[in-house]
Tab-separated table of C-alpha atoms and ligand atoms in Angstrom:
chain	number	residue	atom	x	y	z
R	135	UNK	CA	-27.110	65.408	-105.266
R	136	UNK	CA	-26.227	69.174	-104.302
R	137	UNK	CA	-24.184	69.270	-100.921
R	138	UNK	CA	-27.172	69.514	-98.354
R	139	UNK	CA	-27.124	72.449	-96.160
R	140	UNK	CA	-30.413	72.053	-94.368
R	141	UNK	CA	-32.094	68.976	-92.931
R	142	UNK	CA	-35.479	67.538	-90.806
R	143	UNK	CA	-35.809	64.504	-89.061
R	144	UNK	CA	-39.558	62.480	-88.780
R	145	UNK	CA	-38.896	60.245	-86.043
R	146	UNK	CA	-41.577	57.700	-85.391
R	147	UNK	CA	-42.068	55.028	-82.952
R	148	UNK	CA	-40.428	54.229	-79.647
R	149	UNK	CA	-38.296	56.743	-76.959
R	150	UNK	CA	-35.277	54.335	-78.382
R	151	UNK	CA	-35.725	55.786	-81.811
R	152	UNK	CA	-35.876	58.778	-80.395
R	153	UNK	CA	-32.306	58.365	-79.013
R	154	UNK	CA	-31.246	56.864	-82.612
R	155	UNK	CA	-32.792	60.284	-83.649
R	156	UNK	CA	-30.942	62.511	-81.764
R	157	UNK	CA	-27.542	60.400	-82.375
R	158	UNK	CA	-27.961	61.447	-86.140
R	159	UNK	CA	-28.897	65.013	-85.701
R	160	UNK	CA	-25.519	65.749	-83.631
R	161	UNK	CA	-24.115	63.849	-86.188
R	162	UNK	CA	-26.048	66.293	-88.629
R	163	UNK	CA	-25.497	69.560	-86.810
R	164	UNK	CA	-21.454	68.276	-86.177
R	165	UNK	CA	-21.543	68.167	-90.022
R	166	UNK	CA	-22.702	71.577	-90.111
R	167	UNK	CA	-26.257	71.033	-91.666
R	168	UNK	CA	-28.477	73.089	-89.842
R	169	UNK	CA	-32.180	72.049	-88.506
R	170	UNK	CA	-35.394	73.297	-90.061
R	171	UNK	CA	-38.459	72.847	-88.295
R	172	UNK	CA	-40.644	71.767	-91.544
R	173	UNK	CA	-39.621	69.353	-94.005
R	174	UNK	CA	-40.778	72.068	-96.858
R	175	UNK	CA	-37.840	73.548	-96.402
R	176	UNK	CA	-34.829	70.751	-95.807
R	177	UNK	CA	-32.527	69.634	-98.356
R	178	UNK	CA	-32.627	66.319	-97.095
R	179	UNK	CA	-35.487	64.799	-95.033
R	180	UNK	CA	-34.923	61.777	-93.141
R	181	UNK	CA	-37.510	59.299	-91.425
R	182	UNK	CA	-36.681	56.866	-88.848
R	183	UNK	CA	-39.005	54.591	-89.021
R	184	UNK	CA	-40.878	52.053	-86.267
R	185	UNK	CA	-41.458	48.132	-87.656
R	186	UNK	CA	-42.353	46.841	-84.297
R	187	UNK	CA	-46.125	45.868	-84.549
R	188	UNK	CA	-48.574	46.285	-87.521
R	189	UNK	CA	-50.146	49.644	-86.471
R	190	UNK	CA	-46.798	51.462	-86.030
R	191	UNK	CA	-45.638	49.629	-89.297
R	192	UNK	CA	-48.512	51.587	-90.777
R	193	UNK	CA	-48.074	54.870	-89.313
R	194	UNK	CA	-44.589	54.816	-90.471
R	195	UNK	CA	-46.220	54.473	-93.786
R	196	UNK	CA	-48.499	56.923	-93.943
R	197	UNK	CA	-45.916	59.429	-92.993
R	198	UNK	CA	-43.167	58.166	-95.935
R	199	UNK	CA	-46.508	58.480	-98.559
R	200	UNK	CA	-46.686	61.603	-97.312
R	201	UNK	CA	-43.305	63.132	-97.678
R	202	UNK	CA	-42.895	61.269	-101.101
R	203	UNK	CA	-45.947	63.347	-102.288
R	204	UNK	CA	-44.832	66.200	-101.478
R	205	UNK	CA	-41.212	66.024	-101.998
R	206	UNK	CA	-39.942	68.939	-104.012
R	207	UNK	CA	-37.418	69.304	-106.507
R	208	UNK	CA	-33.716	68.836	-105.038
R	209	UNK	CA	-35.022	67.384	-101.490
R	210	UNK	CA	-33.379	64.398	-100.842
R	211	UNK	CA	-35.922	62.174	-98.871
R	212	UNK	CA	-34.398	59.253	-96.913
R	213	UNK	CA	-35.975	56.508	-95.204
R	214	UNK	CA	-34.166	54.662	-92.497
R	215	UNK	CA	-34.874	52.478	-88.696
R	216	UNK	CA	-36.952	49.554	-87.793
R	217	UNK	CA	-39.711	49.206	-90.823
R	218	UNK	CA	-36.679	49.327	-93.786
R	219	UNK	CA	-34.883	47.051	-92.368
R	220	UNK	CA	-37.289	44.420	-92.547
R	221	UNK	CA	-39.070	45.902	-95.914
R	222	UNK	CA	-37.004	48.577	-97.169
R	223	UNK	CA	-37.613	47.056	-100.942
R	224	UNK	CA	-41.561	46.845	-100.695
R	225	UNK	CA	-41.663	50.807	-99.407
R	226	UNK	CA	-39.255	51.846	-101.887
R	227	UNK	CA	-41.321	49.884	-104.893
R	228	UNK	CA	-44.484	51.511	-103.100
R	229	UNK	CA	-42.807	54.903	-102.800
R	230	UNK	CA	-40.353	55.696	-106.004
R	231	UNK	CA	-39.671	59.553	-104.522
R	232	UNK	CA	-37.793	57.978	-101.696
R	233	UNK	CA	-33.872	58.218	-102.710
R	234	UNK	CA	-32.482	56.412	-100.385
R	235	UNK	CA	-33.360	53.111	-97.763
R	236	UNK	CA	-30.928	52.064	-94.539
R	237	UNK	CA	-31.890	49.732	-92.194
R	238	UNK	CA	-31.175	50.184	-88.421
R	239	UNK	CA	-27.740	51.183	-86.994
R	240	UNK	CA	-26.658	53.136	-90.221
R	241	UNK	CA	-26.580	56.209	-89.088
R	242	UNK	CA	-23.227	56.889	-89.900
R	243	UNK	CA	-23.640	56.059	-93.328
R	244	UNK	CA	-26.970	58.454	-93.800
R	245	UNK	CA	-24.739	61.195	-92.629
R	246	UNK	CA	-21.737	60.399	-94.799
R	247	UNK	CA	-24.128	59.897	-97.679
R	248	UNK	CA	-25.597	63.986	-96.558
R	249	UNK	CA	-21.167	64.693	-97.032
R	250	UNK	CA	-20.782	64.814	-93.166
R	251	UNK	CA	-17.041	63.829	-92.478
R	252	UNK	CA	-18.164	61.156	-89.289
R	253	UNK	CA	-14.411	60.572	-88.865
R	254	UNK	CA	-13.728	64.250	-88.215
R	255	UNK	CA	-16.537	64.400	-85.519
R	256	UNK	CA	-14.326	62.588	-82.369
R	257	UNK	CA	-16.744	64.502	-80.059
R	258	UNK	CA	-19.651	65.764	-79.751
R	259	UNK	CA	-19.735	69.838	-78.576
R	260	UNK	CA	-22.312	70.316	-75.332
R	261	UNK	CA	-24.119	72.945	-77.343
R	262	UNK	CA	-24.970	70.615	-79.995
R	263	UNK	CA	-26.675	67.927	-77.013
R	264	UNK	CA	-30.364	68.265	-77.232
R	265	UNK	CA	-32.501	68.374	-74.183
R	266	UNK	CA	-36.190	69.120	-74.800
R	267	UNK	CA	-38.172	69.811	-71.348
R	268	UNK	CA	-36.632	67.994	-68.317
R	269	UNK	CA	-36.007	64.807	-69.596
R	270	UNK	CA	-33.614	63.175	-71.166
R	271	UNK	CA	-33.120	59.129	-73.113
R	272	UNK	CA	-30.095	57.604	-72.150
R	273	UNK	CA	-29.963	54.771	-74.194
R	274	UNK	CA	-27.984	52.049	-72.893
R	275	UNK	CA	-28.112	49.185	-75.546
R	276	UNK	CA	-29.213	48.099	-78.144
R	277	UNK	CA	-30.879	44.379	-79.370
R	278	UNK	CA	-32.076	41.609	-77.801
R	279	UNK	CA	-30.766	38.241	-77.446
R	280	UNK	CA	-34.328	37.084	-76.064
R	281	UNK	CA	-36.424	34.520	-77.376
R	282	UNK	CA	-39.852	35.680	-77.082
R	283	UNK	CA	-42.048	34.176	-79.873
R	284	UNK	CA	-44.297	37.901	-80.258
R	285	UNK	CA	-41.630	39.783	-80.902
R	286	UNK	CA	-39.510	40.792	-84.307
R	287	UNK	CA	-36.748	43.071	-82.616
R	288	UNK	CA	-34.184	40.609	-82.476
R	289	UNK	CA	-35.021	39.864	-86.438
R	290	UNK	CA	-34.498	43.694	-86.768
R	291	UNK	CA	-31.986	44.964	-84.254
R	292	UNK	CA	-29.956	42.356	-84.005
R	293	UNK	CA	-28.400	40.475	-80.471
R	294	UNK	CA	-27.876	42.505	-77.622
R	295	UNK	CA	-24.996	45.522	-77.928
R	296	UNK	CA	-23.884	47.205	-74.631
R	297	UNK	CA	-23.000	50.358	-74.622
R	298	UNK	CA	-19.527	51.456	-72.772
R	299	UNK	CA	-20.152	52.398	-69.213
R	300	UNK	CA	-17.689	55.023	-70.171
R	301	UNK	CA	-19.240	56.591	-73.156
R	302	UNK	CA	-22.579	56.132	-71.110
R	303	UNK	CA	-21.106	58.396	-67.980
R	304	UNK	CA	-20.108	60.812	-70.314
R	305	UNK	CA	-23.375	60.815	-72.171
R	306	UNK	CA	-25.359	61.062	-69.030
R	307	UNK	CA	-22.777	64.032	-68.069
R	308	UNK	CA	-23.654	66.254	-70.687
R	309	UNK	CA	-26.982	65.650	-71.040
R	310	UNK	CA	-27.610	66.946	-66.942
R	311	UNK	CA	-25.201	69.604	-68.159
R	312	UNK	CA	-27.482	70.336	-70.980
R	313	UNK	CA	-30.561	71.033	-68.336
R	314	UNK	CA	-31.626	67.524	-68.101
R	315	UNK	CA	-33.334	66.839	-64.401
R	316	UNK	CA	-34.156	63.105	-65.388
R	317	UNK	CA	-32.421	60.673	-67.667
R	318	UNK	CA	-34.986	57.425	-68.488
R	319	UNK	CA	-32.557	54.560	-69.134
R	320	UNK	CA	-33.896	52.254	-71.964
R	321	UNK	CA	-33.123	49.699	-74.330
R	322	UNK	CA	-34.812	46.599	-75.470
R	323	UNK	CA	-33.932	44.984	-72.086
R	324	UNK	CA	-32.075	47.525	-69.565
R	325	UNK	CA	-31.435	44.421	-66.856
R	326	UNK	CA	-29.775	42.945	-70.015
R	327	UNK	CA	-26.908	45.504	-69.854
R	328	UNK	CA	-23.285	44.523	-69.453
R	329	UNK	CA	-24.216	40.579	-70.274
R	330	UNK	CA	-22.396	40.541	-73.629
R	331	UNK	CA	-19.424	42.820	-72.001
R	332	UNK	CA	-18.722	39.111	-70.350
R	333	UNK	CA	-20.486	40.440	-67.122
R	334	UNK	CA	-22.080	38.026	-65.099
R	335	UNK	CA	-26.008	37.292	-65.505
R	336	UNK	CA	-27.609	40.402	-63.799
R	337	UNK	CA	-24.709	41.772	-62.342
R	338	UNK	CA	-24.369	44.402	-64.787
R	339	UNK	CA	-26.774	46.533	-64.638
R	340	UNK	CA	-26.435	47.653	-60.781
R	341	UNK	CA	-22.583	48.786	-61.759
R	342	UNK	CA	-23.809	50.638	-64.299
R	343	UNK	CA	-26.374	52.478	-62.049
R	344	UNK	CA	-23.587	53.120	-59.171
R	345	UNK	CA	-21.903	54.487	-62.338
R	346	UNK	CA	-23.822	56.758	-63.609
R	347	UNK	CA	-25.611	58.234	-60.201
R	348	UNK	CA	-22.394	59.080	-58.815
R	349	UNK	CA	-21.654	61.520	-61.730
R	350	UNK	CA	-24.811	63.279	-62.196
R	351	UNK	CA	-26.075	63.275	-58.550
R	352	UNK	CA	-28.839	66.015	-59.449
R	353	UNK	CA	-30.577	63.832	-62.029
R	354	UNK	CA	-33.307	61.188	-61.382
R	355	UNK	CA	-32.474	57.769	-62.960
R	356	UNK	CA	-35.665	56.187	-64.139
R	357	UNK	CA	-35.519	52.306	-65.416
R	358	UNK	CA	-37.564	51.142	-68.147
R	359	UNK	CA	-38.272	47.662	-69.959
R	360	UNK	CA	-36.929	45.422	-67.159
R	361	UNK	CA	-36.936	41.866	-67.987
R	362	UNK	CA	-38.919	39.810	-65.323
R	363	UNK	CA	-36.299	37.489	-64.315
R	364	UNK	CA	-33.217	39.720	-64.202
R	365	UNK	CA	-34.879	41.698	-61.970
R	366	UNK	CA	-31.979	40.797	-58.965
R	367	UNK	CA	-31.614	41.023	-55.238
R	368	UNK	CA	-28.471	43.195	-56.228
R	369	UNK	CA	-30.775	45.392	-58.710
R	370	UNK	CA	-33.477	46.133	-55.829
R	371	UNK	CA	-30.896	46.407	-53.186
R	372	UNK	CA	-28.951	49.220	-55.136
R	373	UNK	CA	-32.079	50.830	-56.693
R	374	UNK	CA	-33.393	51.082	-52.719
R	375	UNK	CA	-29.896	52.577	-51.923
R	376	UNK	CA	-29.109	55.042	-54.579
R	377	UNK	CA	-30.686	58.525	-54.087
R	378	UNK	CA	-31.509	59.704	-57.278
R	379	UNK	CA	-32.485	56.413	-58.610
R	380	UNK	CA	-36.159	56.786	-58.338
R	381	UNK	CA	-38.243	54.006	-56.741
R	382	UNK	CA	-40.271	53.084	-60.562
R	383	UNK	CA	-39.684	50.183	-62.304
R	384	UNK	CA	-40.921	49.280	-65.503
R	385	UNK	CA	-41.365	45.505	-65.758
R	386	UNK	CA	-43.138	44.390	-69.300
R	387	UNK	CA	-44.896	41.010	-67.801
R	388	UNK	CA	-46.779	40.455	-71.012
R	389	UNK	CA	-49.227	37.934	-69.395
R	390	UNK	CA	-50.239	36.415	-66.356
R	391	UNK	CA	-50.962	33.041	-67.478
R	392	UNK	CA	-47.858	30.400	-67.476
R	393	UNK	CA	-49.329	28.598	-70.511
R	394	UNK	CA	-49.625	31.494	-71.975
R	395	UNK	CA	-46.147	32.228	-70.707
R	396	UNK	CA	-43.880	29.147	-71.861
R	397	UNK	CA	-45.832	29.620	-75.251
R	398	UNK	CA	-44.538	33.050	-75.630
R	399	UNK	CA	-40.997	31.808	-74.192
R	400	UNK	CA	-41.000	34.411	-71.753
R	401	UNK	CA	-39.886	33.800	-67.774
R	402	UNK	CA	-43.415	32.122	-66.749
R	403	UNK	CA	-42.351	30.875	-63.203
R	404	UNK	CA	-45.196	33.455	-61.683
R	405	UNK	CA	-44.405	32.714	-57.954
R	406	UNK	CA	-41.053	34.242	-59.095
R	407	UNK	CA	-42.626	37.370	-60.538
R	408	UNK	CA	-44.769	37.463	-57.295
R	409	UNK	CA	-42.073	37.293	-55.153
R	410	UNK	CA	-39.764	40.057	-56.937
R	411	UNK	CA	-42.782	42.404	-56.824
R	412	UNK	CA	-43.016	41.822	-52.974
R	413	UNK	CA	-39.069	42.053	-52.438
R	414	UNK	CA	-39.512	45.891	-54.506
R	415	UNK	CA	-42.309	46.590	-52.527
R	416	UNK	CA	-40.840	46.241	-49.188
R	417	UNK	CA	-37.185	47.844	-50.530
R	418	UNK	CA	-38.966	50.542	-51.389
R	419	UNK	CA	-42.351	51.312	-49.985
R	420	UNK	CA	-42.801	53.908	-52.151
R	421	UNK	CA	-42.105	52.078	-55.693
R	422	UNK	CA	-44.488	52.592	-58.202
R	423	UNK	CA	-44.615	49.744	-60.789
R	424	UNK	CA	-45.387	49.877	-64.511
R	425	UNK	CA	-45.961	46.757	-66.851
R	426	UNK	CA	-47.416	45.924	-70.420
R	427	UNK	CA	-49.264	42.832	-70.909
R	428	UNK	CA	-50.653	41.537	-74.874
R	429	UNK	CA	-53.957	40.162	-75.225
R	430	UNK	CA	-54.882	37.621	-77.739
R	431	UNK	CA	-52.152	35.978	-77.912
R	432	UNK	CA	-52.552	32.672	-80.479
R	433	UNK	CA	-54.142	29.617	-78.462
R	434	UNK	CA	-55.251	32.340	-75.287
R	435	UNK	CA	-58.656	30.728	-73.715
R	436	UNK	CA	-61.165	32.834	-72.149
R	437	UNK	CA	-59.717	31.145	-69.107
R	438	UNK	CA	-56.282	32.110	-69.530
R	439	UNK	CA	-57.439	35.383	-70.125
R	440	UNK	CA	-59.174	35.579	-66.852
R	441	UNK	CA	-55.733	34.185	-65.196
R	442	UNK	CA	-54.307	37.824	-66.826
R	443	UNK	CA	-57.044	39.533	-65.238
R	444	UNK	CA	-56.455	37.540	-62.178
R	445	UNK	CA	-53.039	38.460	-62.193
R	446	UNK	CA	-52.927	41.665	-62.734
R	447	UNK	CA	-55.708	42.217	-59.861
R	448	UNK	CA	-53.365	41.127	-57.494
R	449	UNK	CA	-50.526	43.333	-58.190
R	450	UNK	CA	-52.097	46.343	-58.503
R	451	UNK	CA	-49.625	48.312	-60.677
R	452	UNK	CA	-49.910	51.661	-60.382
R	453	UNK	CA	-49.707	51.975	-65.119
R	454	UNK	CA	-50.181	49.044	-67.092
R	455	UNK	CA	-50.743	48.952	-70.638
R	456	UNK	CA	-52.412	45.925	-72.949
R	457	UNK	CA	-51.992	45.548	-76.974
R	458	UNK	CA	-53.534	43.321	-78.733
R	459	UNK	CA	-51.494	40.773	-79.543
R	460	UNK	CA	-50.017	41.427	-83.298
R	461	UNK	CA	-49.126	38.523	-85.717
R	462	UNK	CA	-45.081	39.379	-86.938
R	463	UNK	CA	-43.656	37.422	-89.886
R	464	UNK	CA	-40.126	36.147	-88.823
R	465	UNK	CA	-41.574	35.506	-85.656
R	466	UNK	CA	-42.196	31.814	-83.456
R	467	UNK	CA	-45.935	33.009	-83.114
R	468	UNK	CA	-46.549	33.975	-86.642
R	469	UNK	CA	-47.485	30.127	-87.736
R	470	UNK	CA	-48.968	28.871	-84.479
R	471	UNK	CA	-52.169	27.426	-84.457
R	472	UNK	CA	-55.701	29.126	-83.025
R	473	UNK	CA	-54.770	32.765	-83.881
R	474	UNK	CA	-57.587	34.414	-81.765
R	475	UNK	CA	-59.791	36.832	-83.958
R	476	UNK	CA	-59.156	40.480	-83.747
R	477	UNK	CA	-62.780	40.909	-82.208
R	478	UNK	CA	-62.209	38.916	-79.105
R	479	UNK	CA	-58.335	40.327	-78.871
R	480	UNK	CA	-60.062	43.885	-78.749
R	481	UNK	CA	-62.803	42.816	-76.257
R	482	UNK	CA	-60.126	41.270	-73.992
R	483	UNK	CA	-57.884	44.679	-74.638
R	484	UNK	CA	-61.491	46.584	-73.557
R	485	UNK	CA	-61.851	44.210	-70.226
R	486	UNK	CA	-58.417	44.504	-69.125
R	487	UNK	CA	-58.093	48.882	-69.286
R	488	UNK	CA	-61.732	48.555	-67.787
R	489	UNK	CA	-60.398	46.976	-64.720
R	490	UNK	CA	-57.381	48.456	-64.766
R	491	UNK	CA	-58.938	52.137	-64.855
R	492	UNK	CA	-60.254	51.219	-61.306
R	493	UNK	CA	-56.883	49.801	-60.084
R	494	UNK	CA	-54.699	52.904	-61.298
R	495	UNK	CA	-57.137	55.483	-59.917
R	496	UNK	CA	-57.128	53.424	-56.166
R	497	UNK	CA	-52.904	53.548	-56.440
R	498	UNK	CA	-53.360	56.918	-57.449
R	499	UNK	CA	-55.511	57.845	-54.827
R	500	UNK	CA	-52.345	56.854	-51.830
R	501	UNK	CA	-50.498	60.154	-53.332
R	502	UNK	CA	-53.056	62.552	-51.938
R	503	UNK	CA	-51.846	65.000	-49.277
R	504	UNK	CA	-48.534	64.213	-50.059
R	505	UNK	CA	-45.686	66.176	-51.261
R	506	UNK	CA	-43.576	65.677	-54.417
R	507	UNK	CA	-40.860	67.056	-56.086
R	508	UNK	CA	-42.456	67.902	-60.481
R	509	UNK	CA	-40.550	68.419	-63.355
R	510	UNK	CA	-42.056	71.442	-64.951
R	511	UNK	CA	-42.942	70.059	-68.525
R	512	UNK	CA	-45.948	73.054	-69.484
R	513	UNK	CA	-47.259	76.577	-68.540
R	514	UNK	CA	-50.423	77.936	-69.476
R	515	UNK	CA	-53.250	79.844	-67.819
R	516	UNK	CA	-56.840	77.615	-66.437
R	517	UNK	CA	-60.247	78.762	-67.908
R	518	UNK	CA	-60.269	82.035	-65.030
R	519	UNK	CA	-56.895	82.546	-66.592
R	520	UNK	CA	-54.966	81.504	-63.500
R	521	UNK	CA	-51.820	80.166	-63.851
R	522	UNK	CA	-51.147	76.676	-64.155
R	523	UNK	CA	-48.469	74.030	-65.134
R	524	UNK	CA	-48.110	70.964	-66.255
R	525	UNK	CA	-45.332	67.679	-65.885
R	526	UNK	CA	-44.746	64.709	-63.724
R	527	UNK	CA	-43.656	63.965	-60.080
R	528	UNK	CA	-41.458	60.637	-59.842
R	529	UNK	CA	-44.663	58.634	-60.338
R	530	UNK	CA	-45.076	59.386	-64.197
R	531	UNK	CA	-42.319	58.251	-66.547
R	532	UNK	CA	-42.468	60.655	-69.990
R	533	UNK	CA	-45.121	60.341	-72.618
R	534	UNK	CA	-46.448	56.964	-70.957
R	535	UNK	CA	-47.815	58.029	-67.880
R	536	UNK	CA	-50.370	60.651	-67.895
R	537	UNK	CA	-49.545	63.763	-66.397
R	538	UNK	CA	-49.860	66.050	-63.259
R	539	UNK	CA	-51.207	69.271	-63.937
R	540	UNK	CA	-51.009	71.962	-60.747
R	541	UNK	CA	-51.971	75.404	-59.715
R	542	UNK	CA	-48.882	77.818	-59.408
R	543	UNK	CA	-46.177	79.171	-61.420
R	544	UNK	CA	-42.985	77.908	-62.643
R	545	UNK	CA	-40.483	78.047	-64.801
R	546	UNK	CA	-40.734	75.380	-67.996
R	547	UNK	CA	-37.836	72.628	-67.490
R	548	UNK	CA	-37.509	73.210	-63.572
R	549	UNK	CA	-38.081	71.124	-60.861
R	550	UNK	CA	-40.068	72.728	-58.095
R	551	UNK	CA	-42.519	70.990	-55.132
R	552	UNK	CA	-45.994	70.054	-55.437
R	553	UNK	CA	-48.767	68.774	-53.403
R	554	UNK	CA	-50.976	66.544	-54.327
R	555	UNK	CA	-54.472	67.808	-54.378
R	556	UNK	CA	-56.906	65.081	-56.096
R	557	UNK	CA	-56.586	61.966	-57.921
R	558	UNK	CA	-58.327	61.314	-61.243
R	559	UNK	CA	-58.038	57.733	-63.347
R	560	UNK	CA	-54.716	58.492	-65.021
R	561	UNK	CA	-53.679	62.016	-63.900
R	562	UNK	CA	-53.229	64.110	-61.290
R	563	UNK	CA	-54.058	67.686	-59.311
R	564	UNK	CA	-51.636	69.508	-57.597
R	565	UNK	CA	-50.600	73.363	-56.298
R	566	UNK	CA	-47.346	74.171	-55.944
R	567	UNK	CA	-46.141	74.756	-52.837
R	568	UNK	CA	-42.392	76.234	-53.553
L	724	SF4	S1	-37.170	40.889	-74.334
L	724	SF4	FE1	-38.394	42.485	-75.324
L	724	SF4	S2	-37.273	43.104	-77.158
L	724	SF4	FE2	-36.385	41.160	-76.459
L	724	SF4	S3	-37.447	39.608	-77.677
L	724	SF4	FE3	-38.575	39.811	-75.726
L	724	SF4	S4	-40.180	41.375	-76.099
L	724	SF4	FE4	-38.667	41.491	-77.786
């Protein structure tokens, strides 16, 4: 293989891989390879793939086929993440163009194999931090040391790995230096944080908040993928106190039925849930919640459905998102008995984002009148050619929540003040007011 001047990455999946994308490209551009924006003309193309559920397993797929057909002579095509590690064989059999196949975590190693000298990079120059928009991924671990019976990212990632509050300061440092207004905290389980850094249970993650809002002050701090029951008094009590830790919380519940619960291993003490929802609620009246629940999970009745339903009704988050429940070799669900059949998972799916439609657009509907601050994410003109902008107030978290779109002008990657105008289903109307 020629030395590699020129590269492109194809990151699919999750805002995790994202991070794991980024990671290698300063890695990349350290190594002085330069970015190309189309893979036609890179030396060396590499995909990080997503394994996590069938569908994204097959969109990673689709977009190594692709490559490999049109690989030209001298690219290097590389596929890495999630999907190799658990069938990097079967996609390199399918796909003979591909050179090379790392699982997860090998970063280093892609960019040693491209003739980067890792060793030589000891830090990483601010120039070279990437900040797209306003927002920024701070991942802060990686793995899971959960047992839920759904899920294959233990199988793939690995147990839980904490990164260094240290590392994680200086991370978040550069990236507000870079322009980022908002860093999204994420990892498989963000409440997990600290546990195998011998902290104790919970205690971790508040630390790390205090941590990191005290050294970029100008940055929201948005939490994602909160596990149920590691939501703490001490995590509410310091979210609630902490300025630029905004009052969202992402909480995947997954379902609303304890049966369904305890057969899914997951925290299924409801009252529990209840109650945390209620203590967030009154810390912080403004909070807006997000979860994810699965449908069709194997052995769900039509009445433990309607306990999901049920459930859900009475929380009223303000996003919540339902898959259908997707069967994972390596996993505790993958041989259980009554699989439900993929029409009455998707009917179920269909139900739940029926009702919920009607729930988001009511907790939308309490932001009228009011006046937020927006991270400017789009400009553009309306259909008279006025100007208009697009991006999200506090109570969207990036490429999950819909959007708020307002009348006004601004400059891309600011934050400037909006009010609140109108309230469809999922998104918002606004004008900016300064
Ligand atoms: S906590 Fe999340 S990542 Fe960990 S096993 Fe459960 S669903 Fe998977």
């Amino acid at each position: 293989m020629a030395v590699p001047r020129t590269y492109h990455v194809v990151t699919l999946g999750c805002p995790k891989n994202d991070v794991d994308s980024e990671h290698l490209e300063r890695l990349l551009t350290g190594g002085e390879l330069l970015p190309v924006l189309q893979p036609e003309g890179a030396d060396a193309i590499i995909v990080n793939t997503c394994g996590f559920i069938e569908q994204s397993q097959e969109q990673s797929m689709e977009a190594v086929r692709e490559l490999s057909r049109n690989k030209r002579e001298g690219q290097t095509l590389i596929v890495a993440g999630c999907m190799t590690q658990l069938y990097g064989r079967q996609v390199k059999e399918e796909n003979p163009a591909i050179d090379h196949v790392f699982g997860v975590g090998q970063w280093q190693d892609v960019a040693r194999l491209l003739s980067v000298d890792v060793d030589a990079i000891h830090d990483i120059p601010e120039s070279n931090v990437k900040v797209s928009g306003p927002s920024a991924y701070l991942k802060i671990s990686d793995g899971c040391d959960a047992p839920c019976t759904f899920c294959v990212i233990p199988k793939i990632k690995g147990g839980l790995r904490s990164a260094p509050a240290g590392m994680l300061v200086k991370e978040a440092q550069r990236l507000a230096a870079a322009g980022a207004k908002e860093l999204v905290l994420v990892g498989q389980d963000t409440t997990a944080w600290g546990e195998d850094l011998r902290m104790p249970v919970g205690s971790g993650l508040p630390g790390l908040l205090e941590m990191v809002s005290e050294a970029v002050p100008g940055a929201w701090l948005r939490l994602m993928y909160a596990y149920p029951s590691r939501v703490s008094p001490q995590l509410i009590e310091t979210m609630a106190r902490l300025a630029n830790v905004i009052p969202y919380l992402d909480v995947p519940l997954q379902h609303g039925s304890e049966a369904v619960l305890r057969r899914m291993k997951r925290p299924s003490n409801l009252d529990n849930v209840l109650r945390s929802i209620e203590d967030l609620r009154s810390a912080m009246p403004e909070i807006v919640l997000r979860t994810s629940f699965i449908a069709g999970f194997p052995g769900e009745t039509e009445a433990e459905f309607k306990e999901l339903l049920d459930f859900a009704r009475a929380i009223r988050f303000d996003h919540a998102g339902c898959f259908t429940y997707s069967r994972q070799q390596w996993t505790g669900a993958f041989e259980m008995d009554a699989q439900v059949p993929d029409e009455v998972k998707f009917e179920r799916r269909d139900r739940f984002m029926r009702q919920q439609r009607k729930i988001a657009a009511k907790q939308a509907r309490r932001f009228v009148g009011r006046e937020l601050d927006f991270l400017v994410e789009g400009t553009g003109e309306d259909e008279d050619g006025a100007p208009v902008i697009a991006g999200r107030t506090y109570r969207e978290a990036p490429e999950v929540d819909g959007l708020v779109i307002a009348r006004g002008m601004a400059t891309m990657g600011k934050r400037v003040r909006v009010r609140i105008d109108e309230a469809a289903d999922y998104d918002l109307f606004a004008t900016v007011v300064r």
